[in-house]
Coordinates of C-alpha atoms in Angstrom, one line a residue:
Chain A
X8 CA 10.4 18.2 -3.3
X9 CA 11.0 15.9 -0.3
X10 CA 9.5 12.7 -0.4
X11 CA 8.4 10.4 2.3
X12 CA 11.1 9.5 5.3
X13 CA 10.9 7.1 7.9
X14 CA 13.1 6.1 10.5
X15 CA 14.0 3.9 12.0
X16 CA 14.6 1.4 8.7
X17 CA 14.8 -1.6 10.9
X18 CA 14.2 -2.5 14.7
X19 CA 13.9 -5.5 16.9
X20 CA 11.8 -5.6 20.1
X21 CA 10.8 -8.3 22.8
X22 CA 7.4 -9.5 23.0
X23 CA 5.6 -7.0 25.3
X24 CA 7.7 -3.8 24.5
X25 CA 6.8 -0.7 23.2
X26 CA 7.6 1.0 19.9
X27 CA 7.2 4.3 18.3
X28 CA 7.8 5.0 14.2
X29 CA 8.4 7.9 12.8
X30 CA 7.5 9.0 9.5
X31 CA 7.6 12.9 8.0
X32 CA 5.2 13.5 5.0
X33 CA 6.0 14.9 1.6
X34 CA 6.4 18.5 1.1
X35 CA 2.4 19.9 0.9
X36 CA 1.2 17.1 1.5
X37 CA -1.6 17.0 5.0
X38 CA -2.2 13.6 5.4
X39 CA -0.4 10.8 6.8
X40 CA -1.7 6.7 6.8
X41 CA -0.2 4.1 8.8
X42 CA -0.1 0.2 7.0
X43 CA 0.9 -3.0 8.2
X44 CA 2.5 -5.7 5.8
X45 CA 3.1 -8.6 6.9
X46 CA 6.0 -11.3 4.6
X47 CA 3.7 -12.1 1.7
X48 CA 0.9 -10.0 1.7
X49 CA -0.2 -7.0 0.9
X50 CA -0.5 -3.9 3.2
X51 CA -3.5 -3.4 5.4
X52 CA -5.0 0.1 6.9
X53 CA -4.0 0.8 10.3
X54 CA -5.5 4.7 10.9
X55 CA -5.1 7.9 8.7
X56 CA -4.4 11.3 10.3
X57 CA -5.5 14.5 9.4
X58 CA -5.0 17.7 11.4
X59 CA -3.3 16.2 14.0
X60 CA -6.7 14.3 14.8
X61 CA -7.1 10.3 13.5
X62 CA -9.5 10.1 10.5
X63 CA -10.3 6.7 9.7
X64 CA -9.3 3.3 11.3
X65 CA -9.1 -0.1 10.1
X66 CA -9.2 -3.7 12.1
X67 CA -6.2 -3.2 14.4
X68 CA -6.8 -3.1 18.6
X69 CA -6.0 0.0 20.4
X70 CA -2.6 -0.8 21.6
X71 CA -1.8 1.0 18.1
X72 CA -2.1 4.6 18.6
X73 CA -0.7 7.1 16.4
X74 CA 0.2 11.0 16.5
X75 CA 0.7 13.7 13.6
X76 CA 2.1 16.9 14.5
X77 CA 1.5 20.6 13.5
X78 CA 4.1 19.8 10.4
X79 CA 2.1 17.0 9.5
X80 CA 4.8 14.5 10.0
X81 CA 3.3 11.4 12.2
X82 CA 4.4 8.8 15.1
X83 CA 3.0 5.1 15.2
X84 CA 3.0 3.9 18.8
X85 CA 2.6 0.2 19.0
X86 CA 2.2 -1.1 23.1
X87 CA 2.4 -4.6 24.4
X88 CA 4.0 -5.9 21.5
X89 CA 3.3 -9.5 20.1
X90 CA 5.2 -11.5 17.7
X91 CA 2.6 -11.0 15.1
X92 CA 3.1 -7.6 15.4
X93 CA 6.4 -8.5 13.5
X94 CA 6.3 -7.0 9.3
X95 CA 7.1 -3.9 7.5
X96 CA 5.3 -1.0 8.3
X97 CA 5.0 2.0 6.0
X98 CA 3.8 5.5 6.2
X99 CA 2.2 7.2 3.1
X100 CA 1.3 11.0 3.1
X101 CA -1.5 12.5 0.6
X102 CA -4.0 15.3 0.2
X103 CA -6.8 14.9 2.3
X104 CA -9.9 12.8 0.6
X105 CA -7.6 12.3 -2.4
X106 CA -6.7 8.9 -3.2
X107 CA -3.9 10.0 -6.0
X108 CA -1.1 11.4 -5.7
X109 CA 0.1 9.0 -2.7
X110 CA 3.5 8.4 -1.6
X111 CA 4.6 6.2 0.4
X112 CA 8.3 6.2 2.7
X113 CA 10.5 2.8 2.2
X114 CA 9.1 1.4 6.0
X115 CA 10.4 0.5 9.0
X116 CA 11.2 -3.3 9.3
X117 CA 10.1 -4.4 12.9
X118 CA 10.8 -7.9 14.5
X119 CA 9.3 -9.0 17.4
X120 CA 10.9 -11.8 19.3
Chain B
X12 CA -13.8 -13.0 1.8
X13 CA -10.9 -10.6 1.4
X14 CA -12.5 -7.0 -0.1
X15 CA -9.8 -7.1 -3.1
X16 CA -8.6 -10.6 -3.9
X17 CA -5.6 -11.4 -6.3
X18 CA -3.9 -14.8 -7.6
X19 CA -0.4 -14.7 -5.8
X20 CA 1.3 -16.0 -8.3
X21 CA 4.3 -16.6 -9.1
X22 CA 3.7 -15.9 -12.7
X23 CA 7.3 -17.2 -14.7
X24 CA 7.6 -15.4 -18.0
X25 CA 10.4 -15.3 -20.2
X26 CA 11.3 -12.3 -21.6
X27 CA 9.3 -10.5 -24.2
X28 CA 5.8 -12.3 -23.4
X29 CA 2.8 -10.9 -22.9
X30 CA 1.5 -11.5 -19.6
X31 CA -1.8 -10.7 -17.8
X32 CA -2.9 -10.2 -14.3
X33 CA -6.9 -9.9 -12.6
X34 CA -8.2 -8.8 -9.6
X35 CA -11.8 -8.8 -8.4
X36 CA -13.1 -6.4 -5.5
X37 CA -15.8 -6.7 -3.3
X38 CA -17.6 -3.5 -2.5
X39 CA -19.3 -2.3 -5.1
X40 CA -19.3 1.0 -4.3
X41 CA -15.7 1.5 -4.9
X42 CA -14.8 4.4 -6.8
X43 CA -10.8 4.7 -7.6
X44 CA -8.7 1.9 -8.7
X45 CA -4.8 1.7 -9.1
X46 CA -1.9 -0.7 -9.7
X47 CA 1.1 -0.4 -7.8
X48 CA 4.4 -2.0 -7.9
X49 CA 6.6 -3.2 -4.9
X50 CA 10.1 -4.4 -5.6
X51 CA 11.3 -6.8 -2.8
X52 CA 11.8 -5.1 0.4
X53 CA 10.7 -1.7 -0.8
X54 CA 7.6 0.1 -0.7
X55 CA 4.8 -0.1 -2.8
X56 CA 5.0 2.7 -5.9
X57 CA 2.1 4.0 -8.5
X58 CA 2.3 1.9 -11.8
X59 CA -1.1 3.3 -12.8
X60 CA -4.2 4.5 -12.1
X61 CA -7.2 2.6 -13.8
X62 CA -10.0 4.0 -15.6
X63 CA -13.3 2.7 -17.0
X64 CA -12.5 3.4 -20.3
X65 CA -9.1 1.5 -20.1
X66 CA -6.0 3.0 -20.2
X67 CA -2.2 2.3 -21.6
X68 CA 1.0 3.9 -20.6
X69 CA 3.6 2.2 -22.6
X70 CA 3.9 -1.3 -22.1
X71 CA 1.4 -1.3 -19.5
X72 CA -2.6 -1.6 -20.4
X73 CA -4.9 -1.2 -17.4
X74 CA -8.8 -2.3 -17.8
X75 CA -11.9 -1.6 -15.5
X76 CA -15.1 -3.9 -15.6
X77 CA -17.7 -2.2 -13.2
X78 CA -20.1 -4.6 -13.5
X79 CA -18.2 -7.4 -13.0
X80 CA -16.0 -5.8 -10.1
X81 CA -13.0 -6.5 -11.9
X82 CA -9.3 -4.6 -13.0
X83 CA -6.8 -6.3 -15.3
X84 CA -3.2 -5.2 -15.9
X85 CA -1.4 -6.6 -19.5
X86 CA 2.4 -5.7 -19.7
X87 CA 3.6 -6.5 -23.3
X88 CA 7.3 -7.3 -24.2
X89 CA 8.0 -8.4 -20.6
X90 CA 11.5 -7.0 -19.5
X91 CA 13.8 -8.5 -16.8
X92 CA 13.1 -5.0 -14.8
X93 CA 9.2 -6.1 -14.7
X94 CA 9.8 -8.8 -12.3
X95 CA 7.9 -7.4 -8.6
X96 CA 5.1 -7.6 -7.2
X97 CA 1.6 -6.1 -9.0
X98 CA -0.4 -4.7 -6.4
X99 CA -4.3 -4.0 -6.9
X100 CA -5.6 -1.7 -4.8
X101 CA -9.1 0.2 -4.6
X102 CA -10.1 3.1 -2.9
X103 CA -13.8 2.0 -1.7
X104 CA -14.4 5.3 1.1
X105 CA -15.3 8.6 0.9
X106 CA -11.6 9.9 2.4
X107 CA -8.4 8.2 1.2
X108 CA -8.0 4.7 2.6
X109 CA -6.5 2.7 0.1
X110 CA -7.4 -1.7 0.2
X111 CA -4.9 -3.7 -0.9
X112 CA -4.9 -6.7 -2.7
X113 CA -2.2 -9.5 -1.6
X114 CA -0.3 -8.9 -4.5
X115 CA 0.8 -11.0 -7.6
X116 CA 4.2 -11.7 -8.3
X117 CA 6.1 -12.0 -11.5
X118 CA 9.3 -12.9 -12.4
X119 CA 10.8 -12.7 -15.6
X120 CA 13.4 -14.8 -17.0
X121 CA 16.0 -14.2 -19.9

């Protein structure tokens, strides 16, 4: 069983670049959800996709769009980056409307400067 | 207020104590509830799922209090290999989000 990848593990942008993460989902799984974890916190919702369409969003502006692909694996496309934007984001895959059974990939480490 | 709140912590424990962390949550019509663990720098991973009967898986002793919107985790016999951060985290919608707490860290000592 493959579990949860994600690449790139670490990046550094300027302010006002663009970025794209990629994460591929876990064997069977059909879901993928996008979170944002800022140093010290714990990670927040960003958007969950399902079928290739985005199935639930939470408080983050537009400039964060995302894709998943007929394999289910999933892009996170972050525009007009700011330096808050800098933390850890991870990709988890799932069933859909299951809350077990969620894994999640090691994250990509983005720095804005 | 934050929907799932948690004391941050640190919580120093020497080894072999018995140590005891809360959460409370907000929206009452929340309907699963976990634990996870993140290890610095990694990602989060499943300690346990909580139930309203209470649970145990080893060490580990998870409680649910509906009424009171409130989840406890007790680890017994502390071991170095427990220090992280304990994650609560509720699923509160109808699909899969999952709400995070901000995490309580612990750190045990020898």
């Amino acid at each position: 069983e493959t579990g949860v990848t994600q690449s790139p593990t670490h990046l550094i942008k300027t302010r006002g670049q663009q970025v794209t993460l990629r994460c591929s989902s876990q064997s069977g799984h059909n879901t993928v959800s996008w979170y944002q974890q800022a140093l010290g916190q714990g990670p927040q919702f960003i958007f969950q996709y399902y079928r290739e369409e985005e199935n639930g969003r939470g408080n983050f502006p537009p400039r964060f769009s995302g894709l998943q692909f007929p394999n289910y694996s999933s892009e996170l496309n972050v525009n007009a980056l700011e330096l808050d934007d800098s933390a850890l984001y991870l990709c988890a895959s799932s069933f859909y409307r299951s809350p077990y059974g969620y894994t999640f990939g090691s994250g990509t480490r983005l720095t804005v400067v | 207020r934050k929907e799932v709140e948690q004391d941050p912590g640190p919580f120093n424990v020497p080894e072999g104590a018995t140590v005891a962390f809360n959460c409370t949550y907000s929206n009452s019509a929340s309907q699963s509830f976990f634990w996870y663990r993140q290890d610095c720098r990694k990602e989060p991973k499943l300690l346990m799922s909580v139930y309203s009967s209470g649970n145990e898986d080893g060490r580990f002793t998870a409680q649910l209090n509906r009424a009171s919107q409130y989840i406890s985790l007790l680890i017994r016999d502390s071991k170095l290999s427990d220090s992280a951060t304990y994650l609560c985290v509720v699923n509160s919608d109808a699909g899969n989000m999952l709400t995070f707490g901000g995490g309580t860290r612990l750190m045990v000592k020898p």
